[in-house]
Coordinates of N, CA and C in Angstrom, one line a residue:
Chain M
G119 N -0.9 -12.4 -41.7 CA -1.2 -11.3 -42.6 C -1.0 -10.0 -41.9
N120 N -1.3 -8.9 -42.7 CA -1.1 -7.5 -42.2 C -2.4 -7.0 -41.8
S121 N -2.5 -6.3 -40.7 CA -3.7 -5.6 -40.3 C -3.3 -4.5 -39.3
V122 N -4.2 -3.6 -39.2 CA -4.1 -2.5 -38.2 C -5.4 -2.3 -37.4
T123 N -5.2 -2.2 -36.2 CA -6.4 -2.0 -35.3 C -6.2 -0.6 -34.6
Q124 N -7.1 0.3 -34.7 CA -7.0 1.5 -34.0 C -8.3 1.7 -33.2
M125 N -8.2 2.6 -32.2 CA -9.3 2.8 -31.3 C -10.5 3.4 -32.0
E126 N -11.7 2.9 -31.7 CA -12.8 3.5 -32.3 C -13.2 4.8 -31.8
G127 N -13.7 5.7 -32.6 CA -14.1 6.9 -32.2 C -15.6 6.9 -32.0
P128 N -16.2 8.1 -32.1 CA -15.5 9.3 -32.2 C -14.9 9.8 -30.8
V129 N -13.9 10.6 -30.9 CA -13.2 11.1 -29.7 C -13.5 12.6 -29.7
T130 N -14.0 13.1 -28.6 CA -14.3 14.5 -28.4 C -13.5 15.0 -27.2
L131 N -12.7 16.1 -27.5 CA -11.9 16.7 -26.4 C -12.1 18.2 -26.4
S132 N -11.8 18.7 -25.2 CA -11.8 20.2 -25.1 C -10.4 20.7 -25.6
E133 N -10.4 21.9 -26.0 CA -9.1 22.5 -26.5 C -8.1 22.4 -25.4
E134 N -6.9 22.2 -25.8 CA -5.7 22.0 -24.9 C -5.7 20.7 -24.1
A135 N -6.6 19.8 -24.4 CA -6.5 18.5 -23.7 C -5.4 17.7 -24.3
F136 N -5.1 16.6 -23.6 CA -4.1 15.6 -24.1 C -4.8 14.6 -25.0
L137 N -4.2 14.3 -26.1 CA -4.8 13.3 -27.0 C -3.9 12.0 -27.1
T138 N -4.6 10.9 -27.0 CA -4.0 9.6 -27.4 C -4.9 8.9 -28.3
I139 N -4.5 8.4 -29.4 CA -5.3 7.5 -30.2 C -4.4 6.2 -30.4
N140 N -5.0 5.1 -29.9 CA -4.2 3.9 -29.9 C -4.2 3.2 -31.3
C141 N -3.1 2.6 -31.6 CA -3.0 1.8 -32.8 C -2.1 0.6 -32.6
T142 N -2.5 -0.5 -32.9 CA -1.7 -1.7 -32.8 C -1.7 -2.4 -34.2
Y143 N -0.7 -3.2 -34.4 CA -0.6 -3.8 -35.8 C -0.2 -5.2 -35.7
T144 N -0.5 -5.9 -36.8 CA 0.0 -7.3 -37.1 C 0.6 -7.2 -38.4
A145 N 1.9 -7.7 -38.6 CA 2.5 -7.6 -39.9 C 3.5 -8.7 -40.0
T146 N 3.7 -9.1 -41.3 CA 4.8 -10.0 -41.7 C 6.0 -9.2 -42.0
G147 N 7.1 -9.6 -41.5 CA 8.3 -8.8 -41.7 C 8.4 -7.6 -40.8
Y148 N 9.0 -6.5 -41.4 CA 9.3 -5.3 -40.6 C 8.6 -4.1 -41.3
P149 N 7.5 -3.8 -40.8 CA 6.7 -2.7 -41.5 C 7.2 -1.3 -41.2
S150 N 6.9 -0.4 -42.1 CA 6.9 1.0 -41.8 C 5.5 1.4 -41.3
L151 N 5.5 2.3 -40.4 CA 4.2 2.7 -39.8 C 3.9 4.2 -40.1
F152 N 2.6 4.5 -40.2 CA 2.2 5.8 -40.6 C 1.0 6.3 -39.9
W153 N 0.9 7.6 -39.7 CA -0.4 8.2 -39.4 C -0.8 9.2 -40.5
Y154 N -2.0 9.0 -41.0 CA -2.5 9.9 -41.9 C -3.7 10.7 -41.3
V155 N -3.9 11.9 -41.8 CA -5.0 12.7 -41.2 C -5.8 13.2 -42.4
Q156 N -7.1 13.2 -42.2 CA -8.1 13.7 -43.2 C -8.9 14.8 -42.7
Y157 N -8.7 16.0 -43.1 CA -9.5 17.1 -42.7 C -10.8 17.1 -43.5
P158 N -11.8 17.8 -43.0 CA -13.1 17.8 -43.7 C -13.0 18.2 -45.2
G159 N -13.5 17.4 -46.1 CA -13.5 17.8 -47.5 C -12.2 17.6 -48.2
E160 N -11.2 17.1 -47.6 CA -9.9 16.9 -48.2 C -9.4 15.5 -48.2
G161 N -8.4 15.2 -49.0 CA -7.8 13.8 -49.0 C -6.9 13.6 -47.8
L162 N -6.6 12.3 -47.7 CA -5.7 11.9 -46.6 C -4.4 12.5 -46.8
Q163 N -3.8 13.0 -45.7 CA -2.4 13.5 -45.8 C -1.5 12.8 -44.8
L164 N -0.3 12.6 -45.2 CA 0.6 11.9 -44.3 C 0.9 12.9 -43.2
L165 N 0.7 12.4 -41.9 CA 1.0 13.3 -40.8 C 2.4 13.0 -40.2
L166 N 2.7 11.7 -40.1 CA 4.0 11.3 -39.6 C 4.3 9.8 -39.9
K167 N 5.5 9.4 -39.8 CA 5.9 8.1 -40.1 C 7.1 7.6 -39.3
A168 N 7.2 6.3 -39.2 CA 8.4 5.7 -38.5 C 8.7 4.4 -39.3
T169 N 10.0 4.2 -39.6 CA 10.4 3.1 -40.4 C 11.0 2.0 -39.7
K170 N 11.4 2.2 -38.5 CA 12.0 1.0 -37.7 C 11.7 1.2 -36.2
A171 N 11.9 0.1 -35.5 CA 11.6 0.0 -34.1 C 12.3 1.1 -33.4
D172 N 11.6 1.7 -32.4 CA 12.0 2.8 -31.5 C 12.1 4.2 -32.2
D173 N 11.9 4.2 -33.5 CA 11.8 5.5 -34.2 C 10.6 6.3 -33.7
K174 N 10.8 7.6 -33.6 CA 9.7 8.4 -33.2 C 9.4 9.4 -34.4
G175 N 8.1 9.3 -34.9 CA 7.7 10.2 -35.9 C 7.0 11.4 -35.2
S176 N 7.2 12.6 -35.8 CA 6.6 13.8 -35.2 C 6.3 14.8 -36.3
N177 N 5.2 15.6 -36.0 CA 4.8 16.6 -37.0 C 3.7 17.4 -36.3
K178 N 3.7 18.7 -36.4 CA 2.6 19.6 -36.0 C 2.3 19.3 -34.5
G179 N 3.2 18.9 -33.7 CA 3.0 18.7 -32.3 C 2.5 17.3 -32.0
F180 N 2.2 16.5 -33.1 CA 1.9 15.1 -32.9 C 3.1 14.2 -32.8
E181 N 3.0 13.1 -32.1 CA 4.1 12.2 -32.0 C 3.6 10.8 -32.0
A182 N 4.4 9.8 -32.5 CA 4.1 8.4 -32.3 C 5.4 7.7 -32.3
T183 N 5.6 6.7 -31.5 CA 6.8 5.9 -31.4 C 6.5 4.5 -31.8
Y184 N 7.4 4.0 -32.6 CA 7.3 2.6 -33.1 C 7.7 1.7 -32.0
R185 N 6.8 0.9 -31.5 CA 7.1 0.0 -30.4 C 7.0 -1.4 -30.9
K186 N 8.1 -2.0 -31.2 CA 8.0 -3.4 -31.7 C 7.6 -4.4 -30.7
E187 N 8.0 -4.2 -29.4 CA 7.6 -5.1 -28.4 C 6.2 -5.2 -28.1
T188 N 5.5 -4.1 -28.3 CA 4.0 -4.1 -28.1 C 3.2 -4.0 -29.4
T189 N 4.0 -4.0 -30.5 CA 3.4 -3.8 -31.9 C 2.4 -2.7 -31.9
S190 N 2.9 -1.5 -31.4 CA 2.0 -0.4 -31.3 C 2.6 0.9 -31.9
F191 N 1.8 1.8 -32.2 CA 2.2 3.1 -32.8 C 1.2 4.1 -32.4
H192 N 1.1 4.4 -31.1 CA 0.0 5.3 -30.6 C 0.3 6.7 -31.0
L193 N -0.7 7.4 -31.3 CA -0.6 8.9 -31.7 C -0.9 9.7 -30.5
E194 N 0.0 10.7 -30.2 CA -0.2 11.6 -29.0 C 0.0 13.0 -29.4
K195 N -0.7 13.9 -28.7 CA -0.4 15.3 -28.8 C -0.7 15.9 -27.4
G196 N 0.1 16.7 -27.0 CA 0.0 17.3 -25.6 C -1.1 18.3 -25.4
S197 N -1.5 19.0 -26.5 CA -2.4 20.1 -26.3 C -3.1 20.3 -27.7
V198 N -4.3 19.7 -27.8 CA -5.0 19.8 -29.1 C -5.7 21.1 -29.3
Q199 N -5.9 21.4 -30.6 CA -6.5 22.7 -31.0 C -7.8 22.3 -31.8
V200 N -8.6 23.3 -31.9 CA -9.9 23.1 -32.7 C -9.5 22.7 -34.1
S201 N -8.4 23.2 -34.6 CA -8.0 22.9 -36.0 C -7.5 21.5 -36.2
D202 N -7.3 20.8 -35.1 CA -6.9 19.3 -35.2 C -8.1 18.4 -35.4
S203 N -9.3 19.0 -35.4 CA -10.5 18.1 -35.7 C -10.4 17.5 -37.1
A204 N -10.4 16.2 -37.1 CA -10.2 15.5 -38.4 C -10.4 14.0 -38.1
V205 N -10.2 13.2 -39.1 CA -10.2 11.8 -39.0 C -8.7 11.3 -39.1
Y206 N -8.3 10.5 -38.2 CA -6.9 10.0 -38.2 C -6.8 8.5 -38.5
F207 N -6.0 8.2 -39.4 CA -5.8 6.8 -39.8 C -4.4 6.3 -39.5
C208 N -4.3 5.2 -38.9 CA -3.0 4.5 -38.7 C -2.9 3.5 -39.9
A209 N -1.6 3.4 -40.3 CA -1.4 2.5 -41.5 C 0.0 1.9 -41.4
L210 N 0.1 0.8 -42.1 CA 1.4 0.1 -42.2 C 1.7 -0.3 -43.7
R211 N 3.0 -0.4 -43.9 CA 3.4 -0.9 -45.3 C 4.6 -1.8 -45.1
T212 N 4.5 -3.0 -45.8 CA 5.7 -3.9 -45.7 C 6.1 -4.1 -47.1
G213 N 7.4 -3.9 -47.4 CA 8.0 -4.2 -48.7 C 7.3 -3.5 -49.8
A214 N 6.3 -4.1 -50.3 CA 5.6 -3.6 -51.5 C 4.9 -2.3 -51.1
N215 N 4.3 -1.6 -52.1 CA 3.7 -0.3 -51.9 C 2.3 -0.3 -51.4
N216 N 1.8 -1.5 -51.0 CA 0.4 -1.5 -50.5 C 0.4 -1.0 -49.0
L217 N -0.5 -0.1 -48.8 CA -0.7 0.4 -47.4 C -1.9 -0.3 -46.8
F218 N -1.8 -0.7 -45.6 CA -2.9 -1.3 -44.8 C -3.4 -0.3 -43.8
F219 N -4.6 0.1 -43.8 CA -5.1 1.1 -43.0 C -6.0 0.6 -41.8
G220 N -6.0 1.3 -40.8 CA -7.0 1.1 -39.7 C -8.3 1.7 -40.2
T221 N -9.3 1.7 -39.3 CA -10.7 2.1 -39.6 C -10.8 3.6 -39.5
G222 N -9.8 4.3 -38.9 CA -9.9 5.7 -38.8 C -10.6 6.1 -37.4
T223 N -10.2 7.2 -36.9 CA -10.7 7.7 -35.6 C -11.0 9.2 -35.8
R224 N -12.3 9.5 -35.6 CA -12.7 10.9 -35.8 C -12.5 11.6 -34.5
L225 N -11.8 12.7 -34.6 CA -11.5 13.6 -33.4 C -12.2 14.9 -33.6
T226 N -12.9 15.3 -32.6 CA -13.6 16.6 -32.6 C -13.0 17.4 -31.3
V227 N -12.5 18.5 -31.6 CA -12.0 19.4 -30.5 C -12.9 20.6 -30.3
I228 N -13.4 20.7 -29.2 CA -14.4 21.8 -28.9 C -13.7 22.9 -28.1
P229 N -14.0 24.2 -28.5 CA -13.4 25.3 -27.8 C -13.7 25.4 -26.3
Chain D
G35 N 3.7 18.5 -51.7 CA 3.1 17.2 -52.3 C 2.2 17.4 -53.4
A36 N 1.8 16.4 -54.1 CA 0.9 16.4 -55.2 C -0.5 16.8 -54.8
V37 N -1.2 17.5 -55.6 CA -2.6 17.8 -55.4 C -3.5 16.9 -56.2
V38 N -4.4 16.2 -55.6 CA -5.2 15.2 -56.3 C -6.7 15.6 -56.1
S39 N -7.4 15.6 -57.2 CA -8.8 15.8 -57.2 C -9.6 14.6 -57.7
Q40 N -10.8 14.6 -57.2 CA -11.7 13.5 -57.7 C -13.0 14.2 -58.1
H41 N -13.6 13.6 -59.1 CA -14.9 14.1 -59.6 C -15.8 12.9 -60.0
P42 N -17.0 12.8 -59.6 CA -17.7 13.8 -58.7 C -17.3 13.5 -57.3
S43 N -17.7 14.4 -56.4 CA -17.5 14.2 -55.0 C -18.5 13.3 -54.4
R44 N -19.7 13.3 -55.0 CA -20.7 12.3 -54.6 C -21.7 12.1 -55.8
V45 N -22.2 10.9 -55.8 CA -23.1 10.5 -56.9 C -24.1 9.5 -56.5
I46 N -25.3 9.7 -56.9 CA -26.4 8.8 -56.6 C -26.9 8.3 -58.0
C47 N -27.0 7.0 -58.1 CA -27.4 6.4 -59.4 C -28.4 5.3 -59.1
K48 N -29.1 4.9 -60.2 CA -30.0 3.8 -60.1 C -29.3 2.4 -60.3
S49 N -29.8 1.4 -59.7 CA -29.2 0.1 -59.8 C -29.2 -0.3 -61.3
G50 N -28.1 -0.8 -61.8 CA -28.0 -1.3 -63.1 C -27.2 -0.3 -64.0
T51 N -27.1 0.9 -63.6 CA -26.3 1.9 -64.4 C -24.9 1.8 -64.1
S52 N -24.1 2.5 -64.9 CA -22.6 2.6 -64.7 C -22.2 4.0 -64.3
V53 N -21.2 4.0 -63.5 CA -20.8 5.3 -62.9 C -19.3 5.4 -63.1
K54 N -18.8 6.6 -63.6 CA -17.4 6.8 -63.8 C -16.9 7.8 -62.8
I55 N -15.8 7.5 -62.2 CA -15.2 8.4 -61.2 C -13.8 8.8 -61.7
E56 N -13.5 10.1 -61.8 CA -12.3 10.5 -62.3 C -11.3 10.9 -61.1
C57 N -10.1 10.6 -61.3 CA -9.0 11.0 -60.4 C -7.9 11.7 -61.2
R58 N -7.7 13.0 -60.8 CA -6.7 13.8 -61.5 C -5.6 14.2 -60.6
S59 N -4.4 14.1 -61.1 CA -3.2 14.6 -60.4 C -3.0 16.0 -61.0
L60 N -3.2 17.1 -60.2 CA -3.2 18.4 -60.8 C -1.8 19.0 -61.1
D61 N -0.9 18.6 -60.3 CA 0.4 19.2 -60.5 C 1.6 18.2 -60.5
F62 N 1.3 17.0 -60.8 CA 2.3 16.0 -60.7 C 2.0 14.9 -61.8
Q63 N 3.0 14.4 -62.4 CA 2.8 13.4 -63.4 C 2.9 12.0 -62.7
A64 N 1.8 11.4 -62.7 CA 1.7 10.1 -61.9 C 1.7 8.9 -62.8
T65 N 2.8 8.1 -62.7 CA 2.8 6.9 -63.4 C 2.0 5.8 -62.7
T66 N 1.8 6.0 -61.4 CA 1.1 5.0 -60.6 C 0.0 5.7 -59.8
M67 N -1.2 5.2 -59.9 CA -2.3 5.7 -59.0 C -2.9 4.4 -58.4
F68 N -3.6 4.7 -57.3 CA -4.2 3.6 -56.5 C -5.7 3.9 -56.3
W69 N -6.5 2.9 -56.3 CA -7.9 3.1 -56.0 C -8.2 2.3 -54.7
Y70 N -8.9 3.0 -53.8 CA -9.3 2.3 -52.5 C -10.8 2.4 -52.4
R71 N -11.3 1.6 -51.5 CA -12.7 1.6 -51.2 C -12.8 1.6 -49.7
Q72 N -13.8 2.3 -49.2 CA -14.0 2.3 -47.7 C -15.5 2.2 -47.4
F73 N -15.8 1.1 -46.6 CA -17.1 0.9 -46.1 C -17.2 1.7 -44.8
P74 N -18.4 2.0 -44.4 CA -18.6 2.7 -43.1 C -18.0 1.9 -42.0
K75 N -17.2 2.6 -41.2 CA -16.6 2.0 -40.0 C -15.6 0.9 -40.4
K76 N -15.1 0.9 -41.6 CA -14.1 -0.1 -42.0 C -12.9 0.6 -42.5
S77 N -11.9 -0.2 -42.7 CA -10.6 0.3 -43.2 C -10.7 0.7 -44.7
L78 N -9.8 1.5 -45.1 CA -9.6 1.7 -46.6 C -9.1 0.4 -47.1
M79 N -9.7 -0.1 -48.2 CA -9.2 -1.4 -48.8 C -8.7 -1.1 -50.2
L80 N -7.4 -1.5 -50.5 CA -6.9 -1.3 -51.8 C -7.6 -2.1 -52.8
M81 N -8.1 -1.5 -53.8 CA -8.8 -2.3 -54.9 C -7.9 -2.7 -56.0
A82 N -7.1 -1.7 -56.5 CA -6.3 -1.9 -57.6 C -5.2 -0.8 -57.7
T83 N -4.1 -1.2 -58.4 CA -3.1 -0.3 -58.7 C -3.1 0.0 -60.2
S84 N -3.2 1.3 -60.5 CA -3.3 1.7 -61.9 C -2.0 2.2 -62.5
N85 N -1.5 1.7 -63.5 CA -0.3 2.1 -64.1 C -0.5 2.8 -65.5
E86 N 0.0 3.9 -65.7 CA -0.2 4.6 -66.9 C 0.2 3.8 -68.1
G87 N -0.7 3.7 -69.1 CA -0.4 3.0 -70.3 C -0.5 1.5 -70.2
S88 N -0.8 0.9 -69.1 CA -0.9 -0.5 -69.0 C -2.1 -0.9 -68.2
K89 N -2.4 -2.2 -68.1 CA -3.6 -2.7 -67.4 C -3.4 -2.5 -65.9
A90 N -4.5 -2.3 -65.2 CA -4.4 -2.2 -63.8 C -4.2 -3.6 -63.1
T91 N -3.6 -3.5 -62.0 CA -3.4 -4.7 -61.2 C -4.4 -4.8 -60.1
Y92 N -5.3 -5.7 -60.1 CA -6.4 -5.8 -59.1 C -6.0 -6.7 -57.9
E93 N -6.5 -6.3 -56.7 CA -6.3 -7.0 -55.5 C -7.2 -8.2 -55.5
Q94 N -6.9 -9.2 -54.8 CA -7.7 -10.4 -54.7 C -9.1 -10.1 -54.2
G95 N -10.0 -10.7 -55.0 CA -11.4 -10.5 -54.6 C -12.1 -9.3 -55.3
V96 N -11.3 -8.5 -56.0 CA -11.9 -7.4 -56.7 C -12.2 -7.8 -58.1
E97 N -13.4 -7.6 -58.6 CA -13.8 -8.0 -59.9 C -13.3 -7.0 -61.0
K98 N -12.4 -7.4 -61.8 CA -11.9 -6.4 -62.8 C -12.9 -6.0 -63.8
D99 N -13.9 -6.9 -64.1 CA -14.9 -6.5 -65.1 C -16.0 -5.7 -64.5
K100 N -16.0 -5.6 -63.2 CA -17.0 -4.8 -62.5 C -16.5 -3.4 -62.2
F101 N -15.2 -3.4 -61.9 CA -14.5 -2.1 -61.6 C -13.5 -1.8 -62.7
L102 N -13.9 -1.1 -63.7 CA -13.0 -0.9 -64.8 C -12.1 0.3 -64.6
I103 N -10.8 0.1 -64.7 CA -9.8 1.2 -64.4 C -9.1 1.5 -65.7
N104 N -9.0 2.8 -66.0 CA -8.3 3.3 -67.2 C -7.3 4.4 -66.7
H105 N -6.1 4.2 -67.1 CA -5.1 5.2 -66.7 C -4.4 5.7 -68.0
A106 N -5.2 6.5 -68.7 CA -4.8 6.9 -70.1 C -3.7 7.9 -70.2
S107 N -3.5 8.7 -69.1 CA -2.5 9.7 -69.1 C -1.8 9.8 -67.8
L108 N -0.8 10.6 -67.7 CA 0.0 10.8 -66.5 C -0.8 11.6 -65.4
T109 N -1.9 12.1 -65.8 CA -2.6 13.0 -64.8 C -4.1 12.5 -64.6
L110 N -4.5 11.4 -65.3 CA -5.9 11.0 -65.1 C -6.0 9.5 -65.1
S111 N -6.7 9.1 -64.1 CA -7.2 7.7 -64.0 C -8.6 7.7 -63.7
T112 N -9.4 6.8 -64.3 CA -10.8 6.7 -64.1 C -11.2 5.3 -63.6
L113 N -12.2 5.3 -62.7 CA -12.7 4.0 -62.2 C -14.2 4.0 -62.6
T114 N -14.6 3.0 -63.4 CA -16.0 2.9 -63.8 C -16.6 1.7 -63.1
V115 N -17.6 2.0 -62.3 CA -18.4 0.9 -61.6 C -19.5 0.5 -62.6
T116 N -19.4 -0.7 -63.2 CA -20.3 -1.1 -64.2 C -21.5 -1.8 -63.5
S117 N -22.7 -1.6 -64.1 CA -23.9 -2.3 -63.6 C -24.0 -2.2 -62.1
A118 N -24.0 -1.0 -61.6 CA -23.9 -0.8 -60.2 C -25.1 -1.4 -59.4
H119 N -24.8 -1.9 -58.2 CA -25.8 -2.5 -57.4 C -25.7 -1.8 -56.0
P120 N -26.7 -1.9 -55.2 CA -26.7 -1.2 -53.9 C -25.5 -1.6 -53.0
E121 N -25.0 -2.8 -53.2 CA -23.8 -3.2 -52.4 C -22.5 -2.6 -52.9
D122 N -22.6 -1.9 -54.0 CA -21.4 -1.1 -54.5 C -21.4 0.2 -53.8
S123 N -22.4 0.6 -53.1 CA -22.4 1.9 -52.4 C -21.2 1.9 -51.4
S124 N -20.5 3.0 -51.6 CA -19.2 3.0 -50.8 C -18.6 4.4 -51.0
F125 N -17.4 4.5 -50.4 CA -16.6 5.7 -50.5 C -15.4 5.3 -51.3
Y126 N -15.1 5.9 -52.4 CA -14.0 5.5 -53.3 C -13.0 6.6 -53.3
I127 N -11.7 6.2 -53.0 CA -10.6 7.1 -52.9 C -9.5 6.7 -53.8
C128 N -8.9 7.7 -54.5 CA -7.7 7.4 -55.3 C -6.5 8.1 -54.6
S129 N -5.4 7.6 -55.0 CA -4.1 8.2 -54.5 C -3.1 8.1 -55.6
V130 N -2.1 9.0 -55.5 CA -1.0 9.1 -56.5 C 0.3 8.7 -55.8
A131 N 1.1 7.9 -56.4 CA 2.4 7.6 -55.9 C 3.3 8.8 -56.1
G132 N 4.0 9.3 -55.1 CA 4.8 10.4 -55.2 C 6.2 10.2 -55.8
A133 N 6.9 11.2 -56.0 CA 8.2 11.1 -56.6 C 9.2 10.3 -55.6
G134 N 8.8 10.3 -54.4 CA 9.7 9.6 -53.4 C 9.5 8.1 -53.5
G135 N 8.6 7.7 -54.4 CA 8.5 6.3 -54.6 C 7.3 5.7 -53.8
K136 N 7.5 4.5 -53.5 CA 6.4 3.7 -52.9 C 5.9 4.3 -51.6
E137 N 6.8 4.9 -50.8 CA 6.4 5.3 -49.5 C 5.4 6.4 -49.5
T138 N 5.4 7.3 -50.5 CA 4.6 8.5 -50.4 C 3.4 8.3 -51.3
Q139 N 2.2 8.5 -50.8 CA 1.0 8.6 -51.6 C 0.2 9.9 -51.2
Y140 N -0.3 10.5 -52.3 CA -1.1 11.7 -52.1 C -2.5 11.3 -52.5
F141 N -3.5 11.6 -51.6 CA -4.8 11.1 -51.7 C -5.8 12.2 -52.2
G142 N -6.7 11.7 -53.0 CA -7.9 12.6 -53.4 C -8.9 12.6 -52.2
P143 N -9.8 13.5 -52.3 CA -10.8 13.7 -51.2 C -11.9 12.6 -51.2
G144 N -11.9 11.8 -52.2 CA -12.9 10.7 -52.2 C -14.2 11.0 -52.9
T145 N -14.9 10.0 -53.4 CA -16.2 10.0 -54.0 C -17.1 9.1 -53.3
R146 N -18.2 9.7 -52.9 CA -19.2 8.8 -52.2 C -20.3 8.4 -53.3
L147 N -20.4 7.1 -53.4 CA -21.4 6.5 -54.4 C -22.5 5.9 -53.6
L148 N -23.7 6.3 -54.0 CA -24.9 5.6 -53.4 C -25.7 5.1 -54.6
V149 N -25.9 3.8 -54.5 CA -26.7 3.1 -55.6 C -28.1 2.7 -55.0
L150 N -29.1 3.2 -55.7 CA -30.5 3.0 -55.2 C -31.1 1.7 -55.8

């Protein structure tokens, strides 16, 4: 079946620190992989995506590389800002339009 | 992307009552909307796919008579939790399928339901 496992939070970092949020997946077929972000009081927003192995998705300084050999899609950012404080969800989709989400990781960046 | 709103943002009700949650696509005509549920420290779980003008498609294990979905227009879908019980307390989130098709979903901010 399809499932997504991401690191449990919460994660607290100082501004300008390096961020990694781990995400691994199990899927039938060849999934597309996504990271969504939810800022306080708002809906989930697509942050980045990758549709095939070795693709790198990037947006707003965040990056994630689709690693088929390790079934991973870890989210990274070199220097976080206070405005990056949010909940981050890893997700996958195979074929049909159903998205399978991880449990979410809350990130708090302190000045 | 589409702007999606949900109302109410949170609701507290007594056990046995019914609660209606609205999901509106403010600037986009949505033929397809999705309803998710999230328990604390758990993943978002797809409950059903709502298609404008037709019956919703429910995921396995979701009681369609318990969670009534109506998608009467291209901008509004409603989820009614009937005869709510404390175990129905959860965070309910809707999303709208974008013009790009199945890959893109725009999410509402969610509705927190607490059943006493």
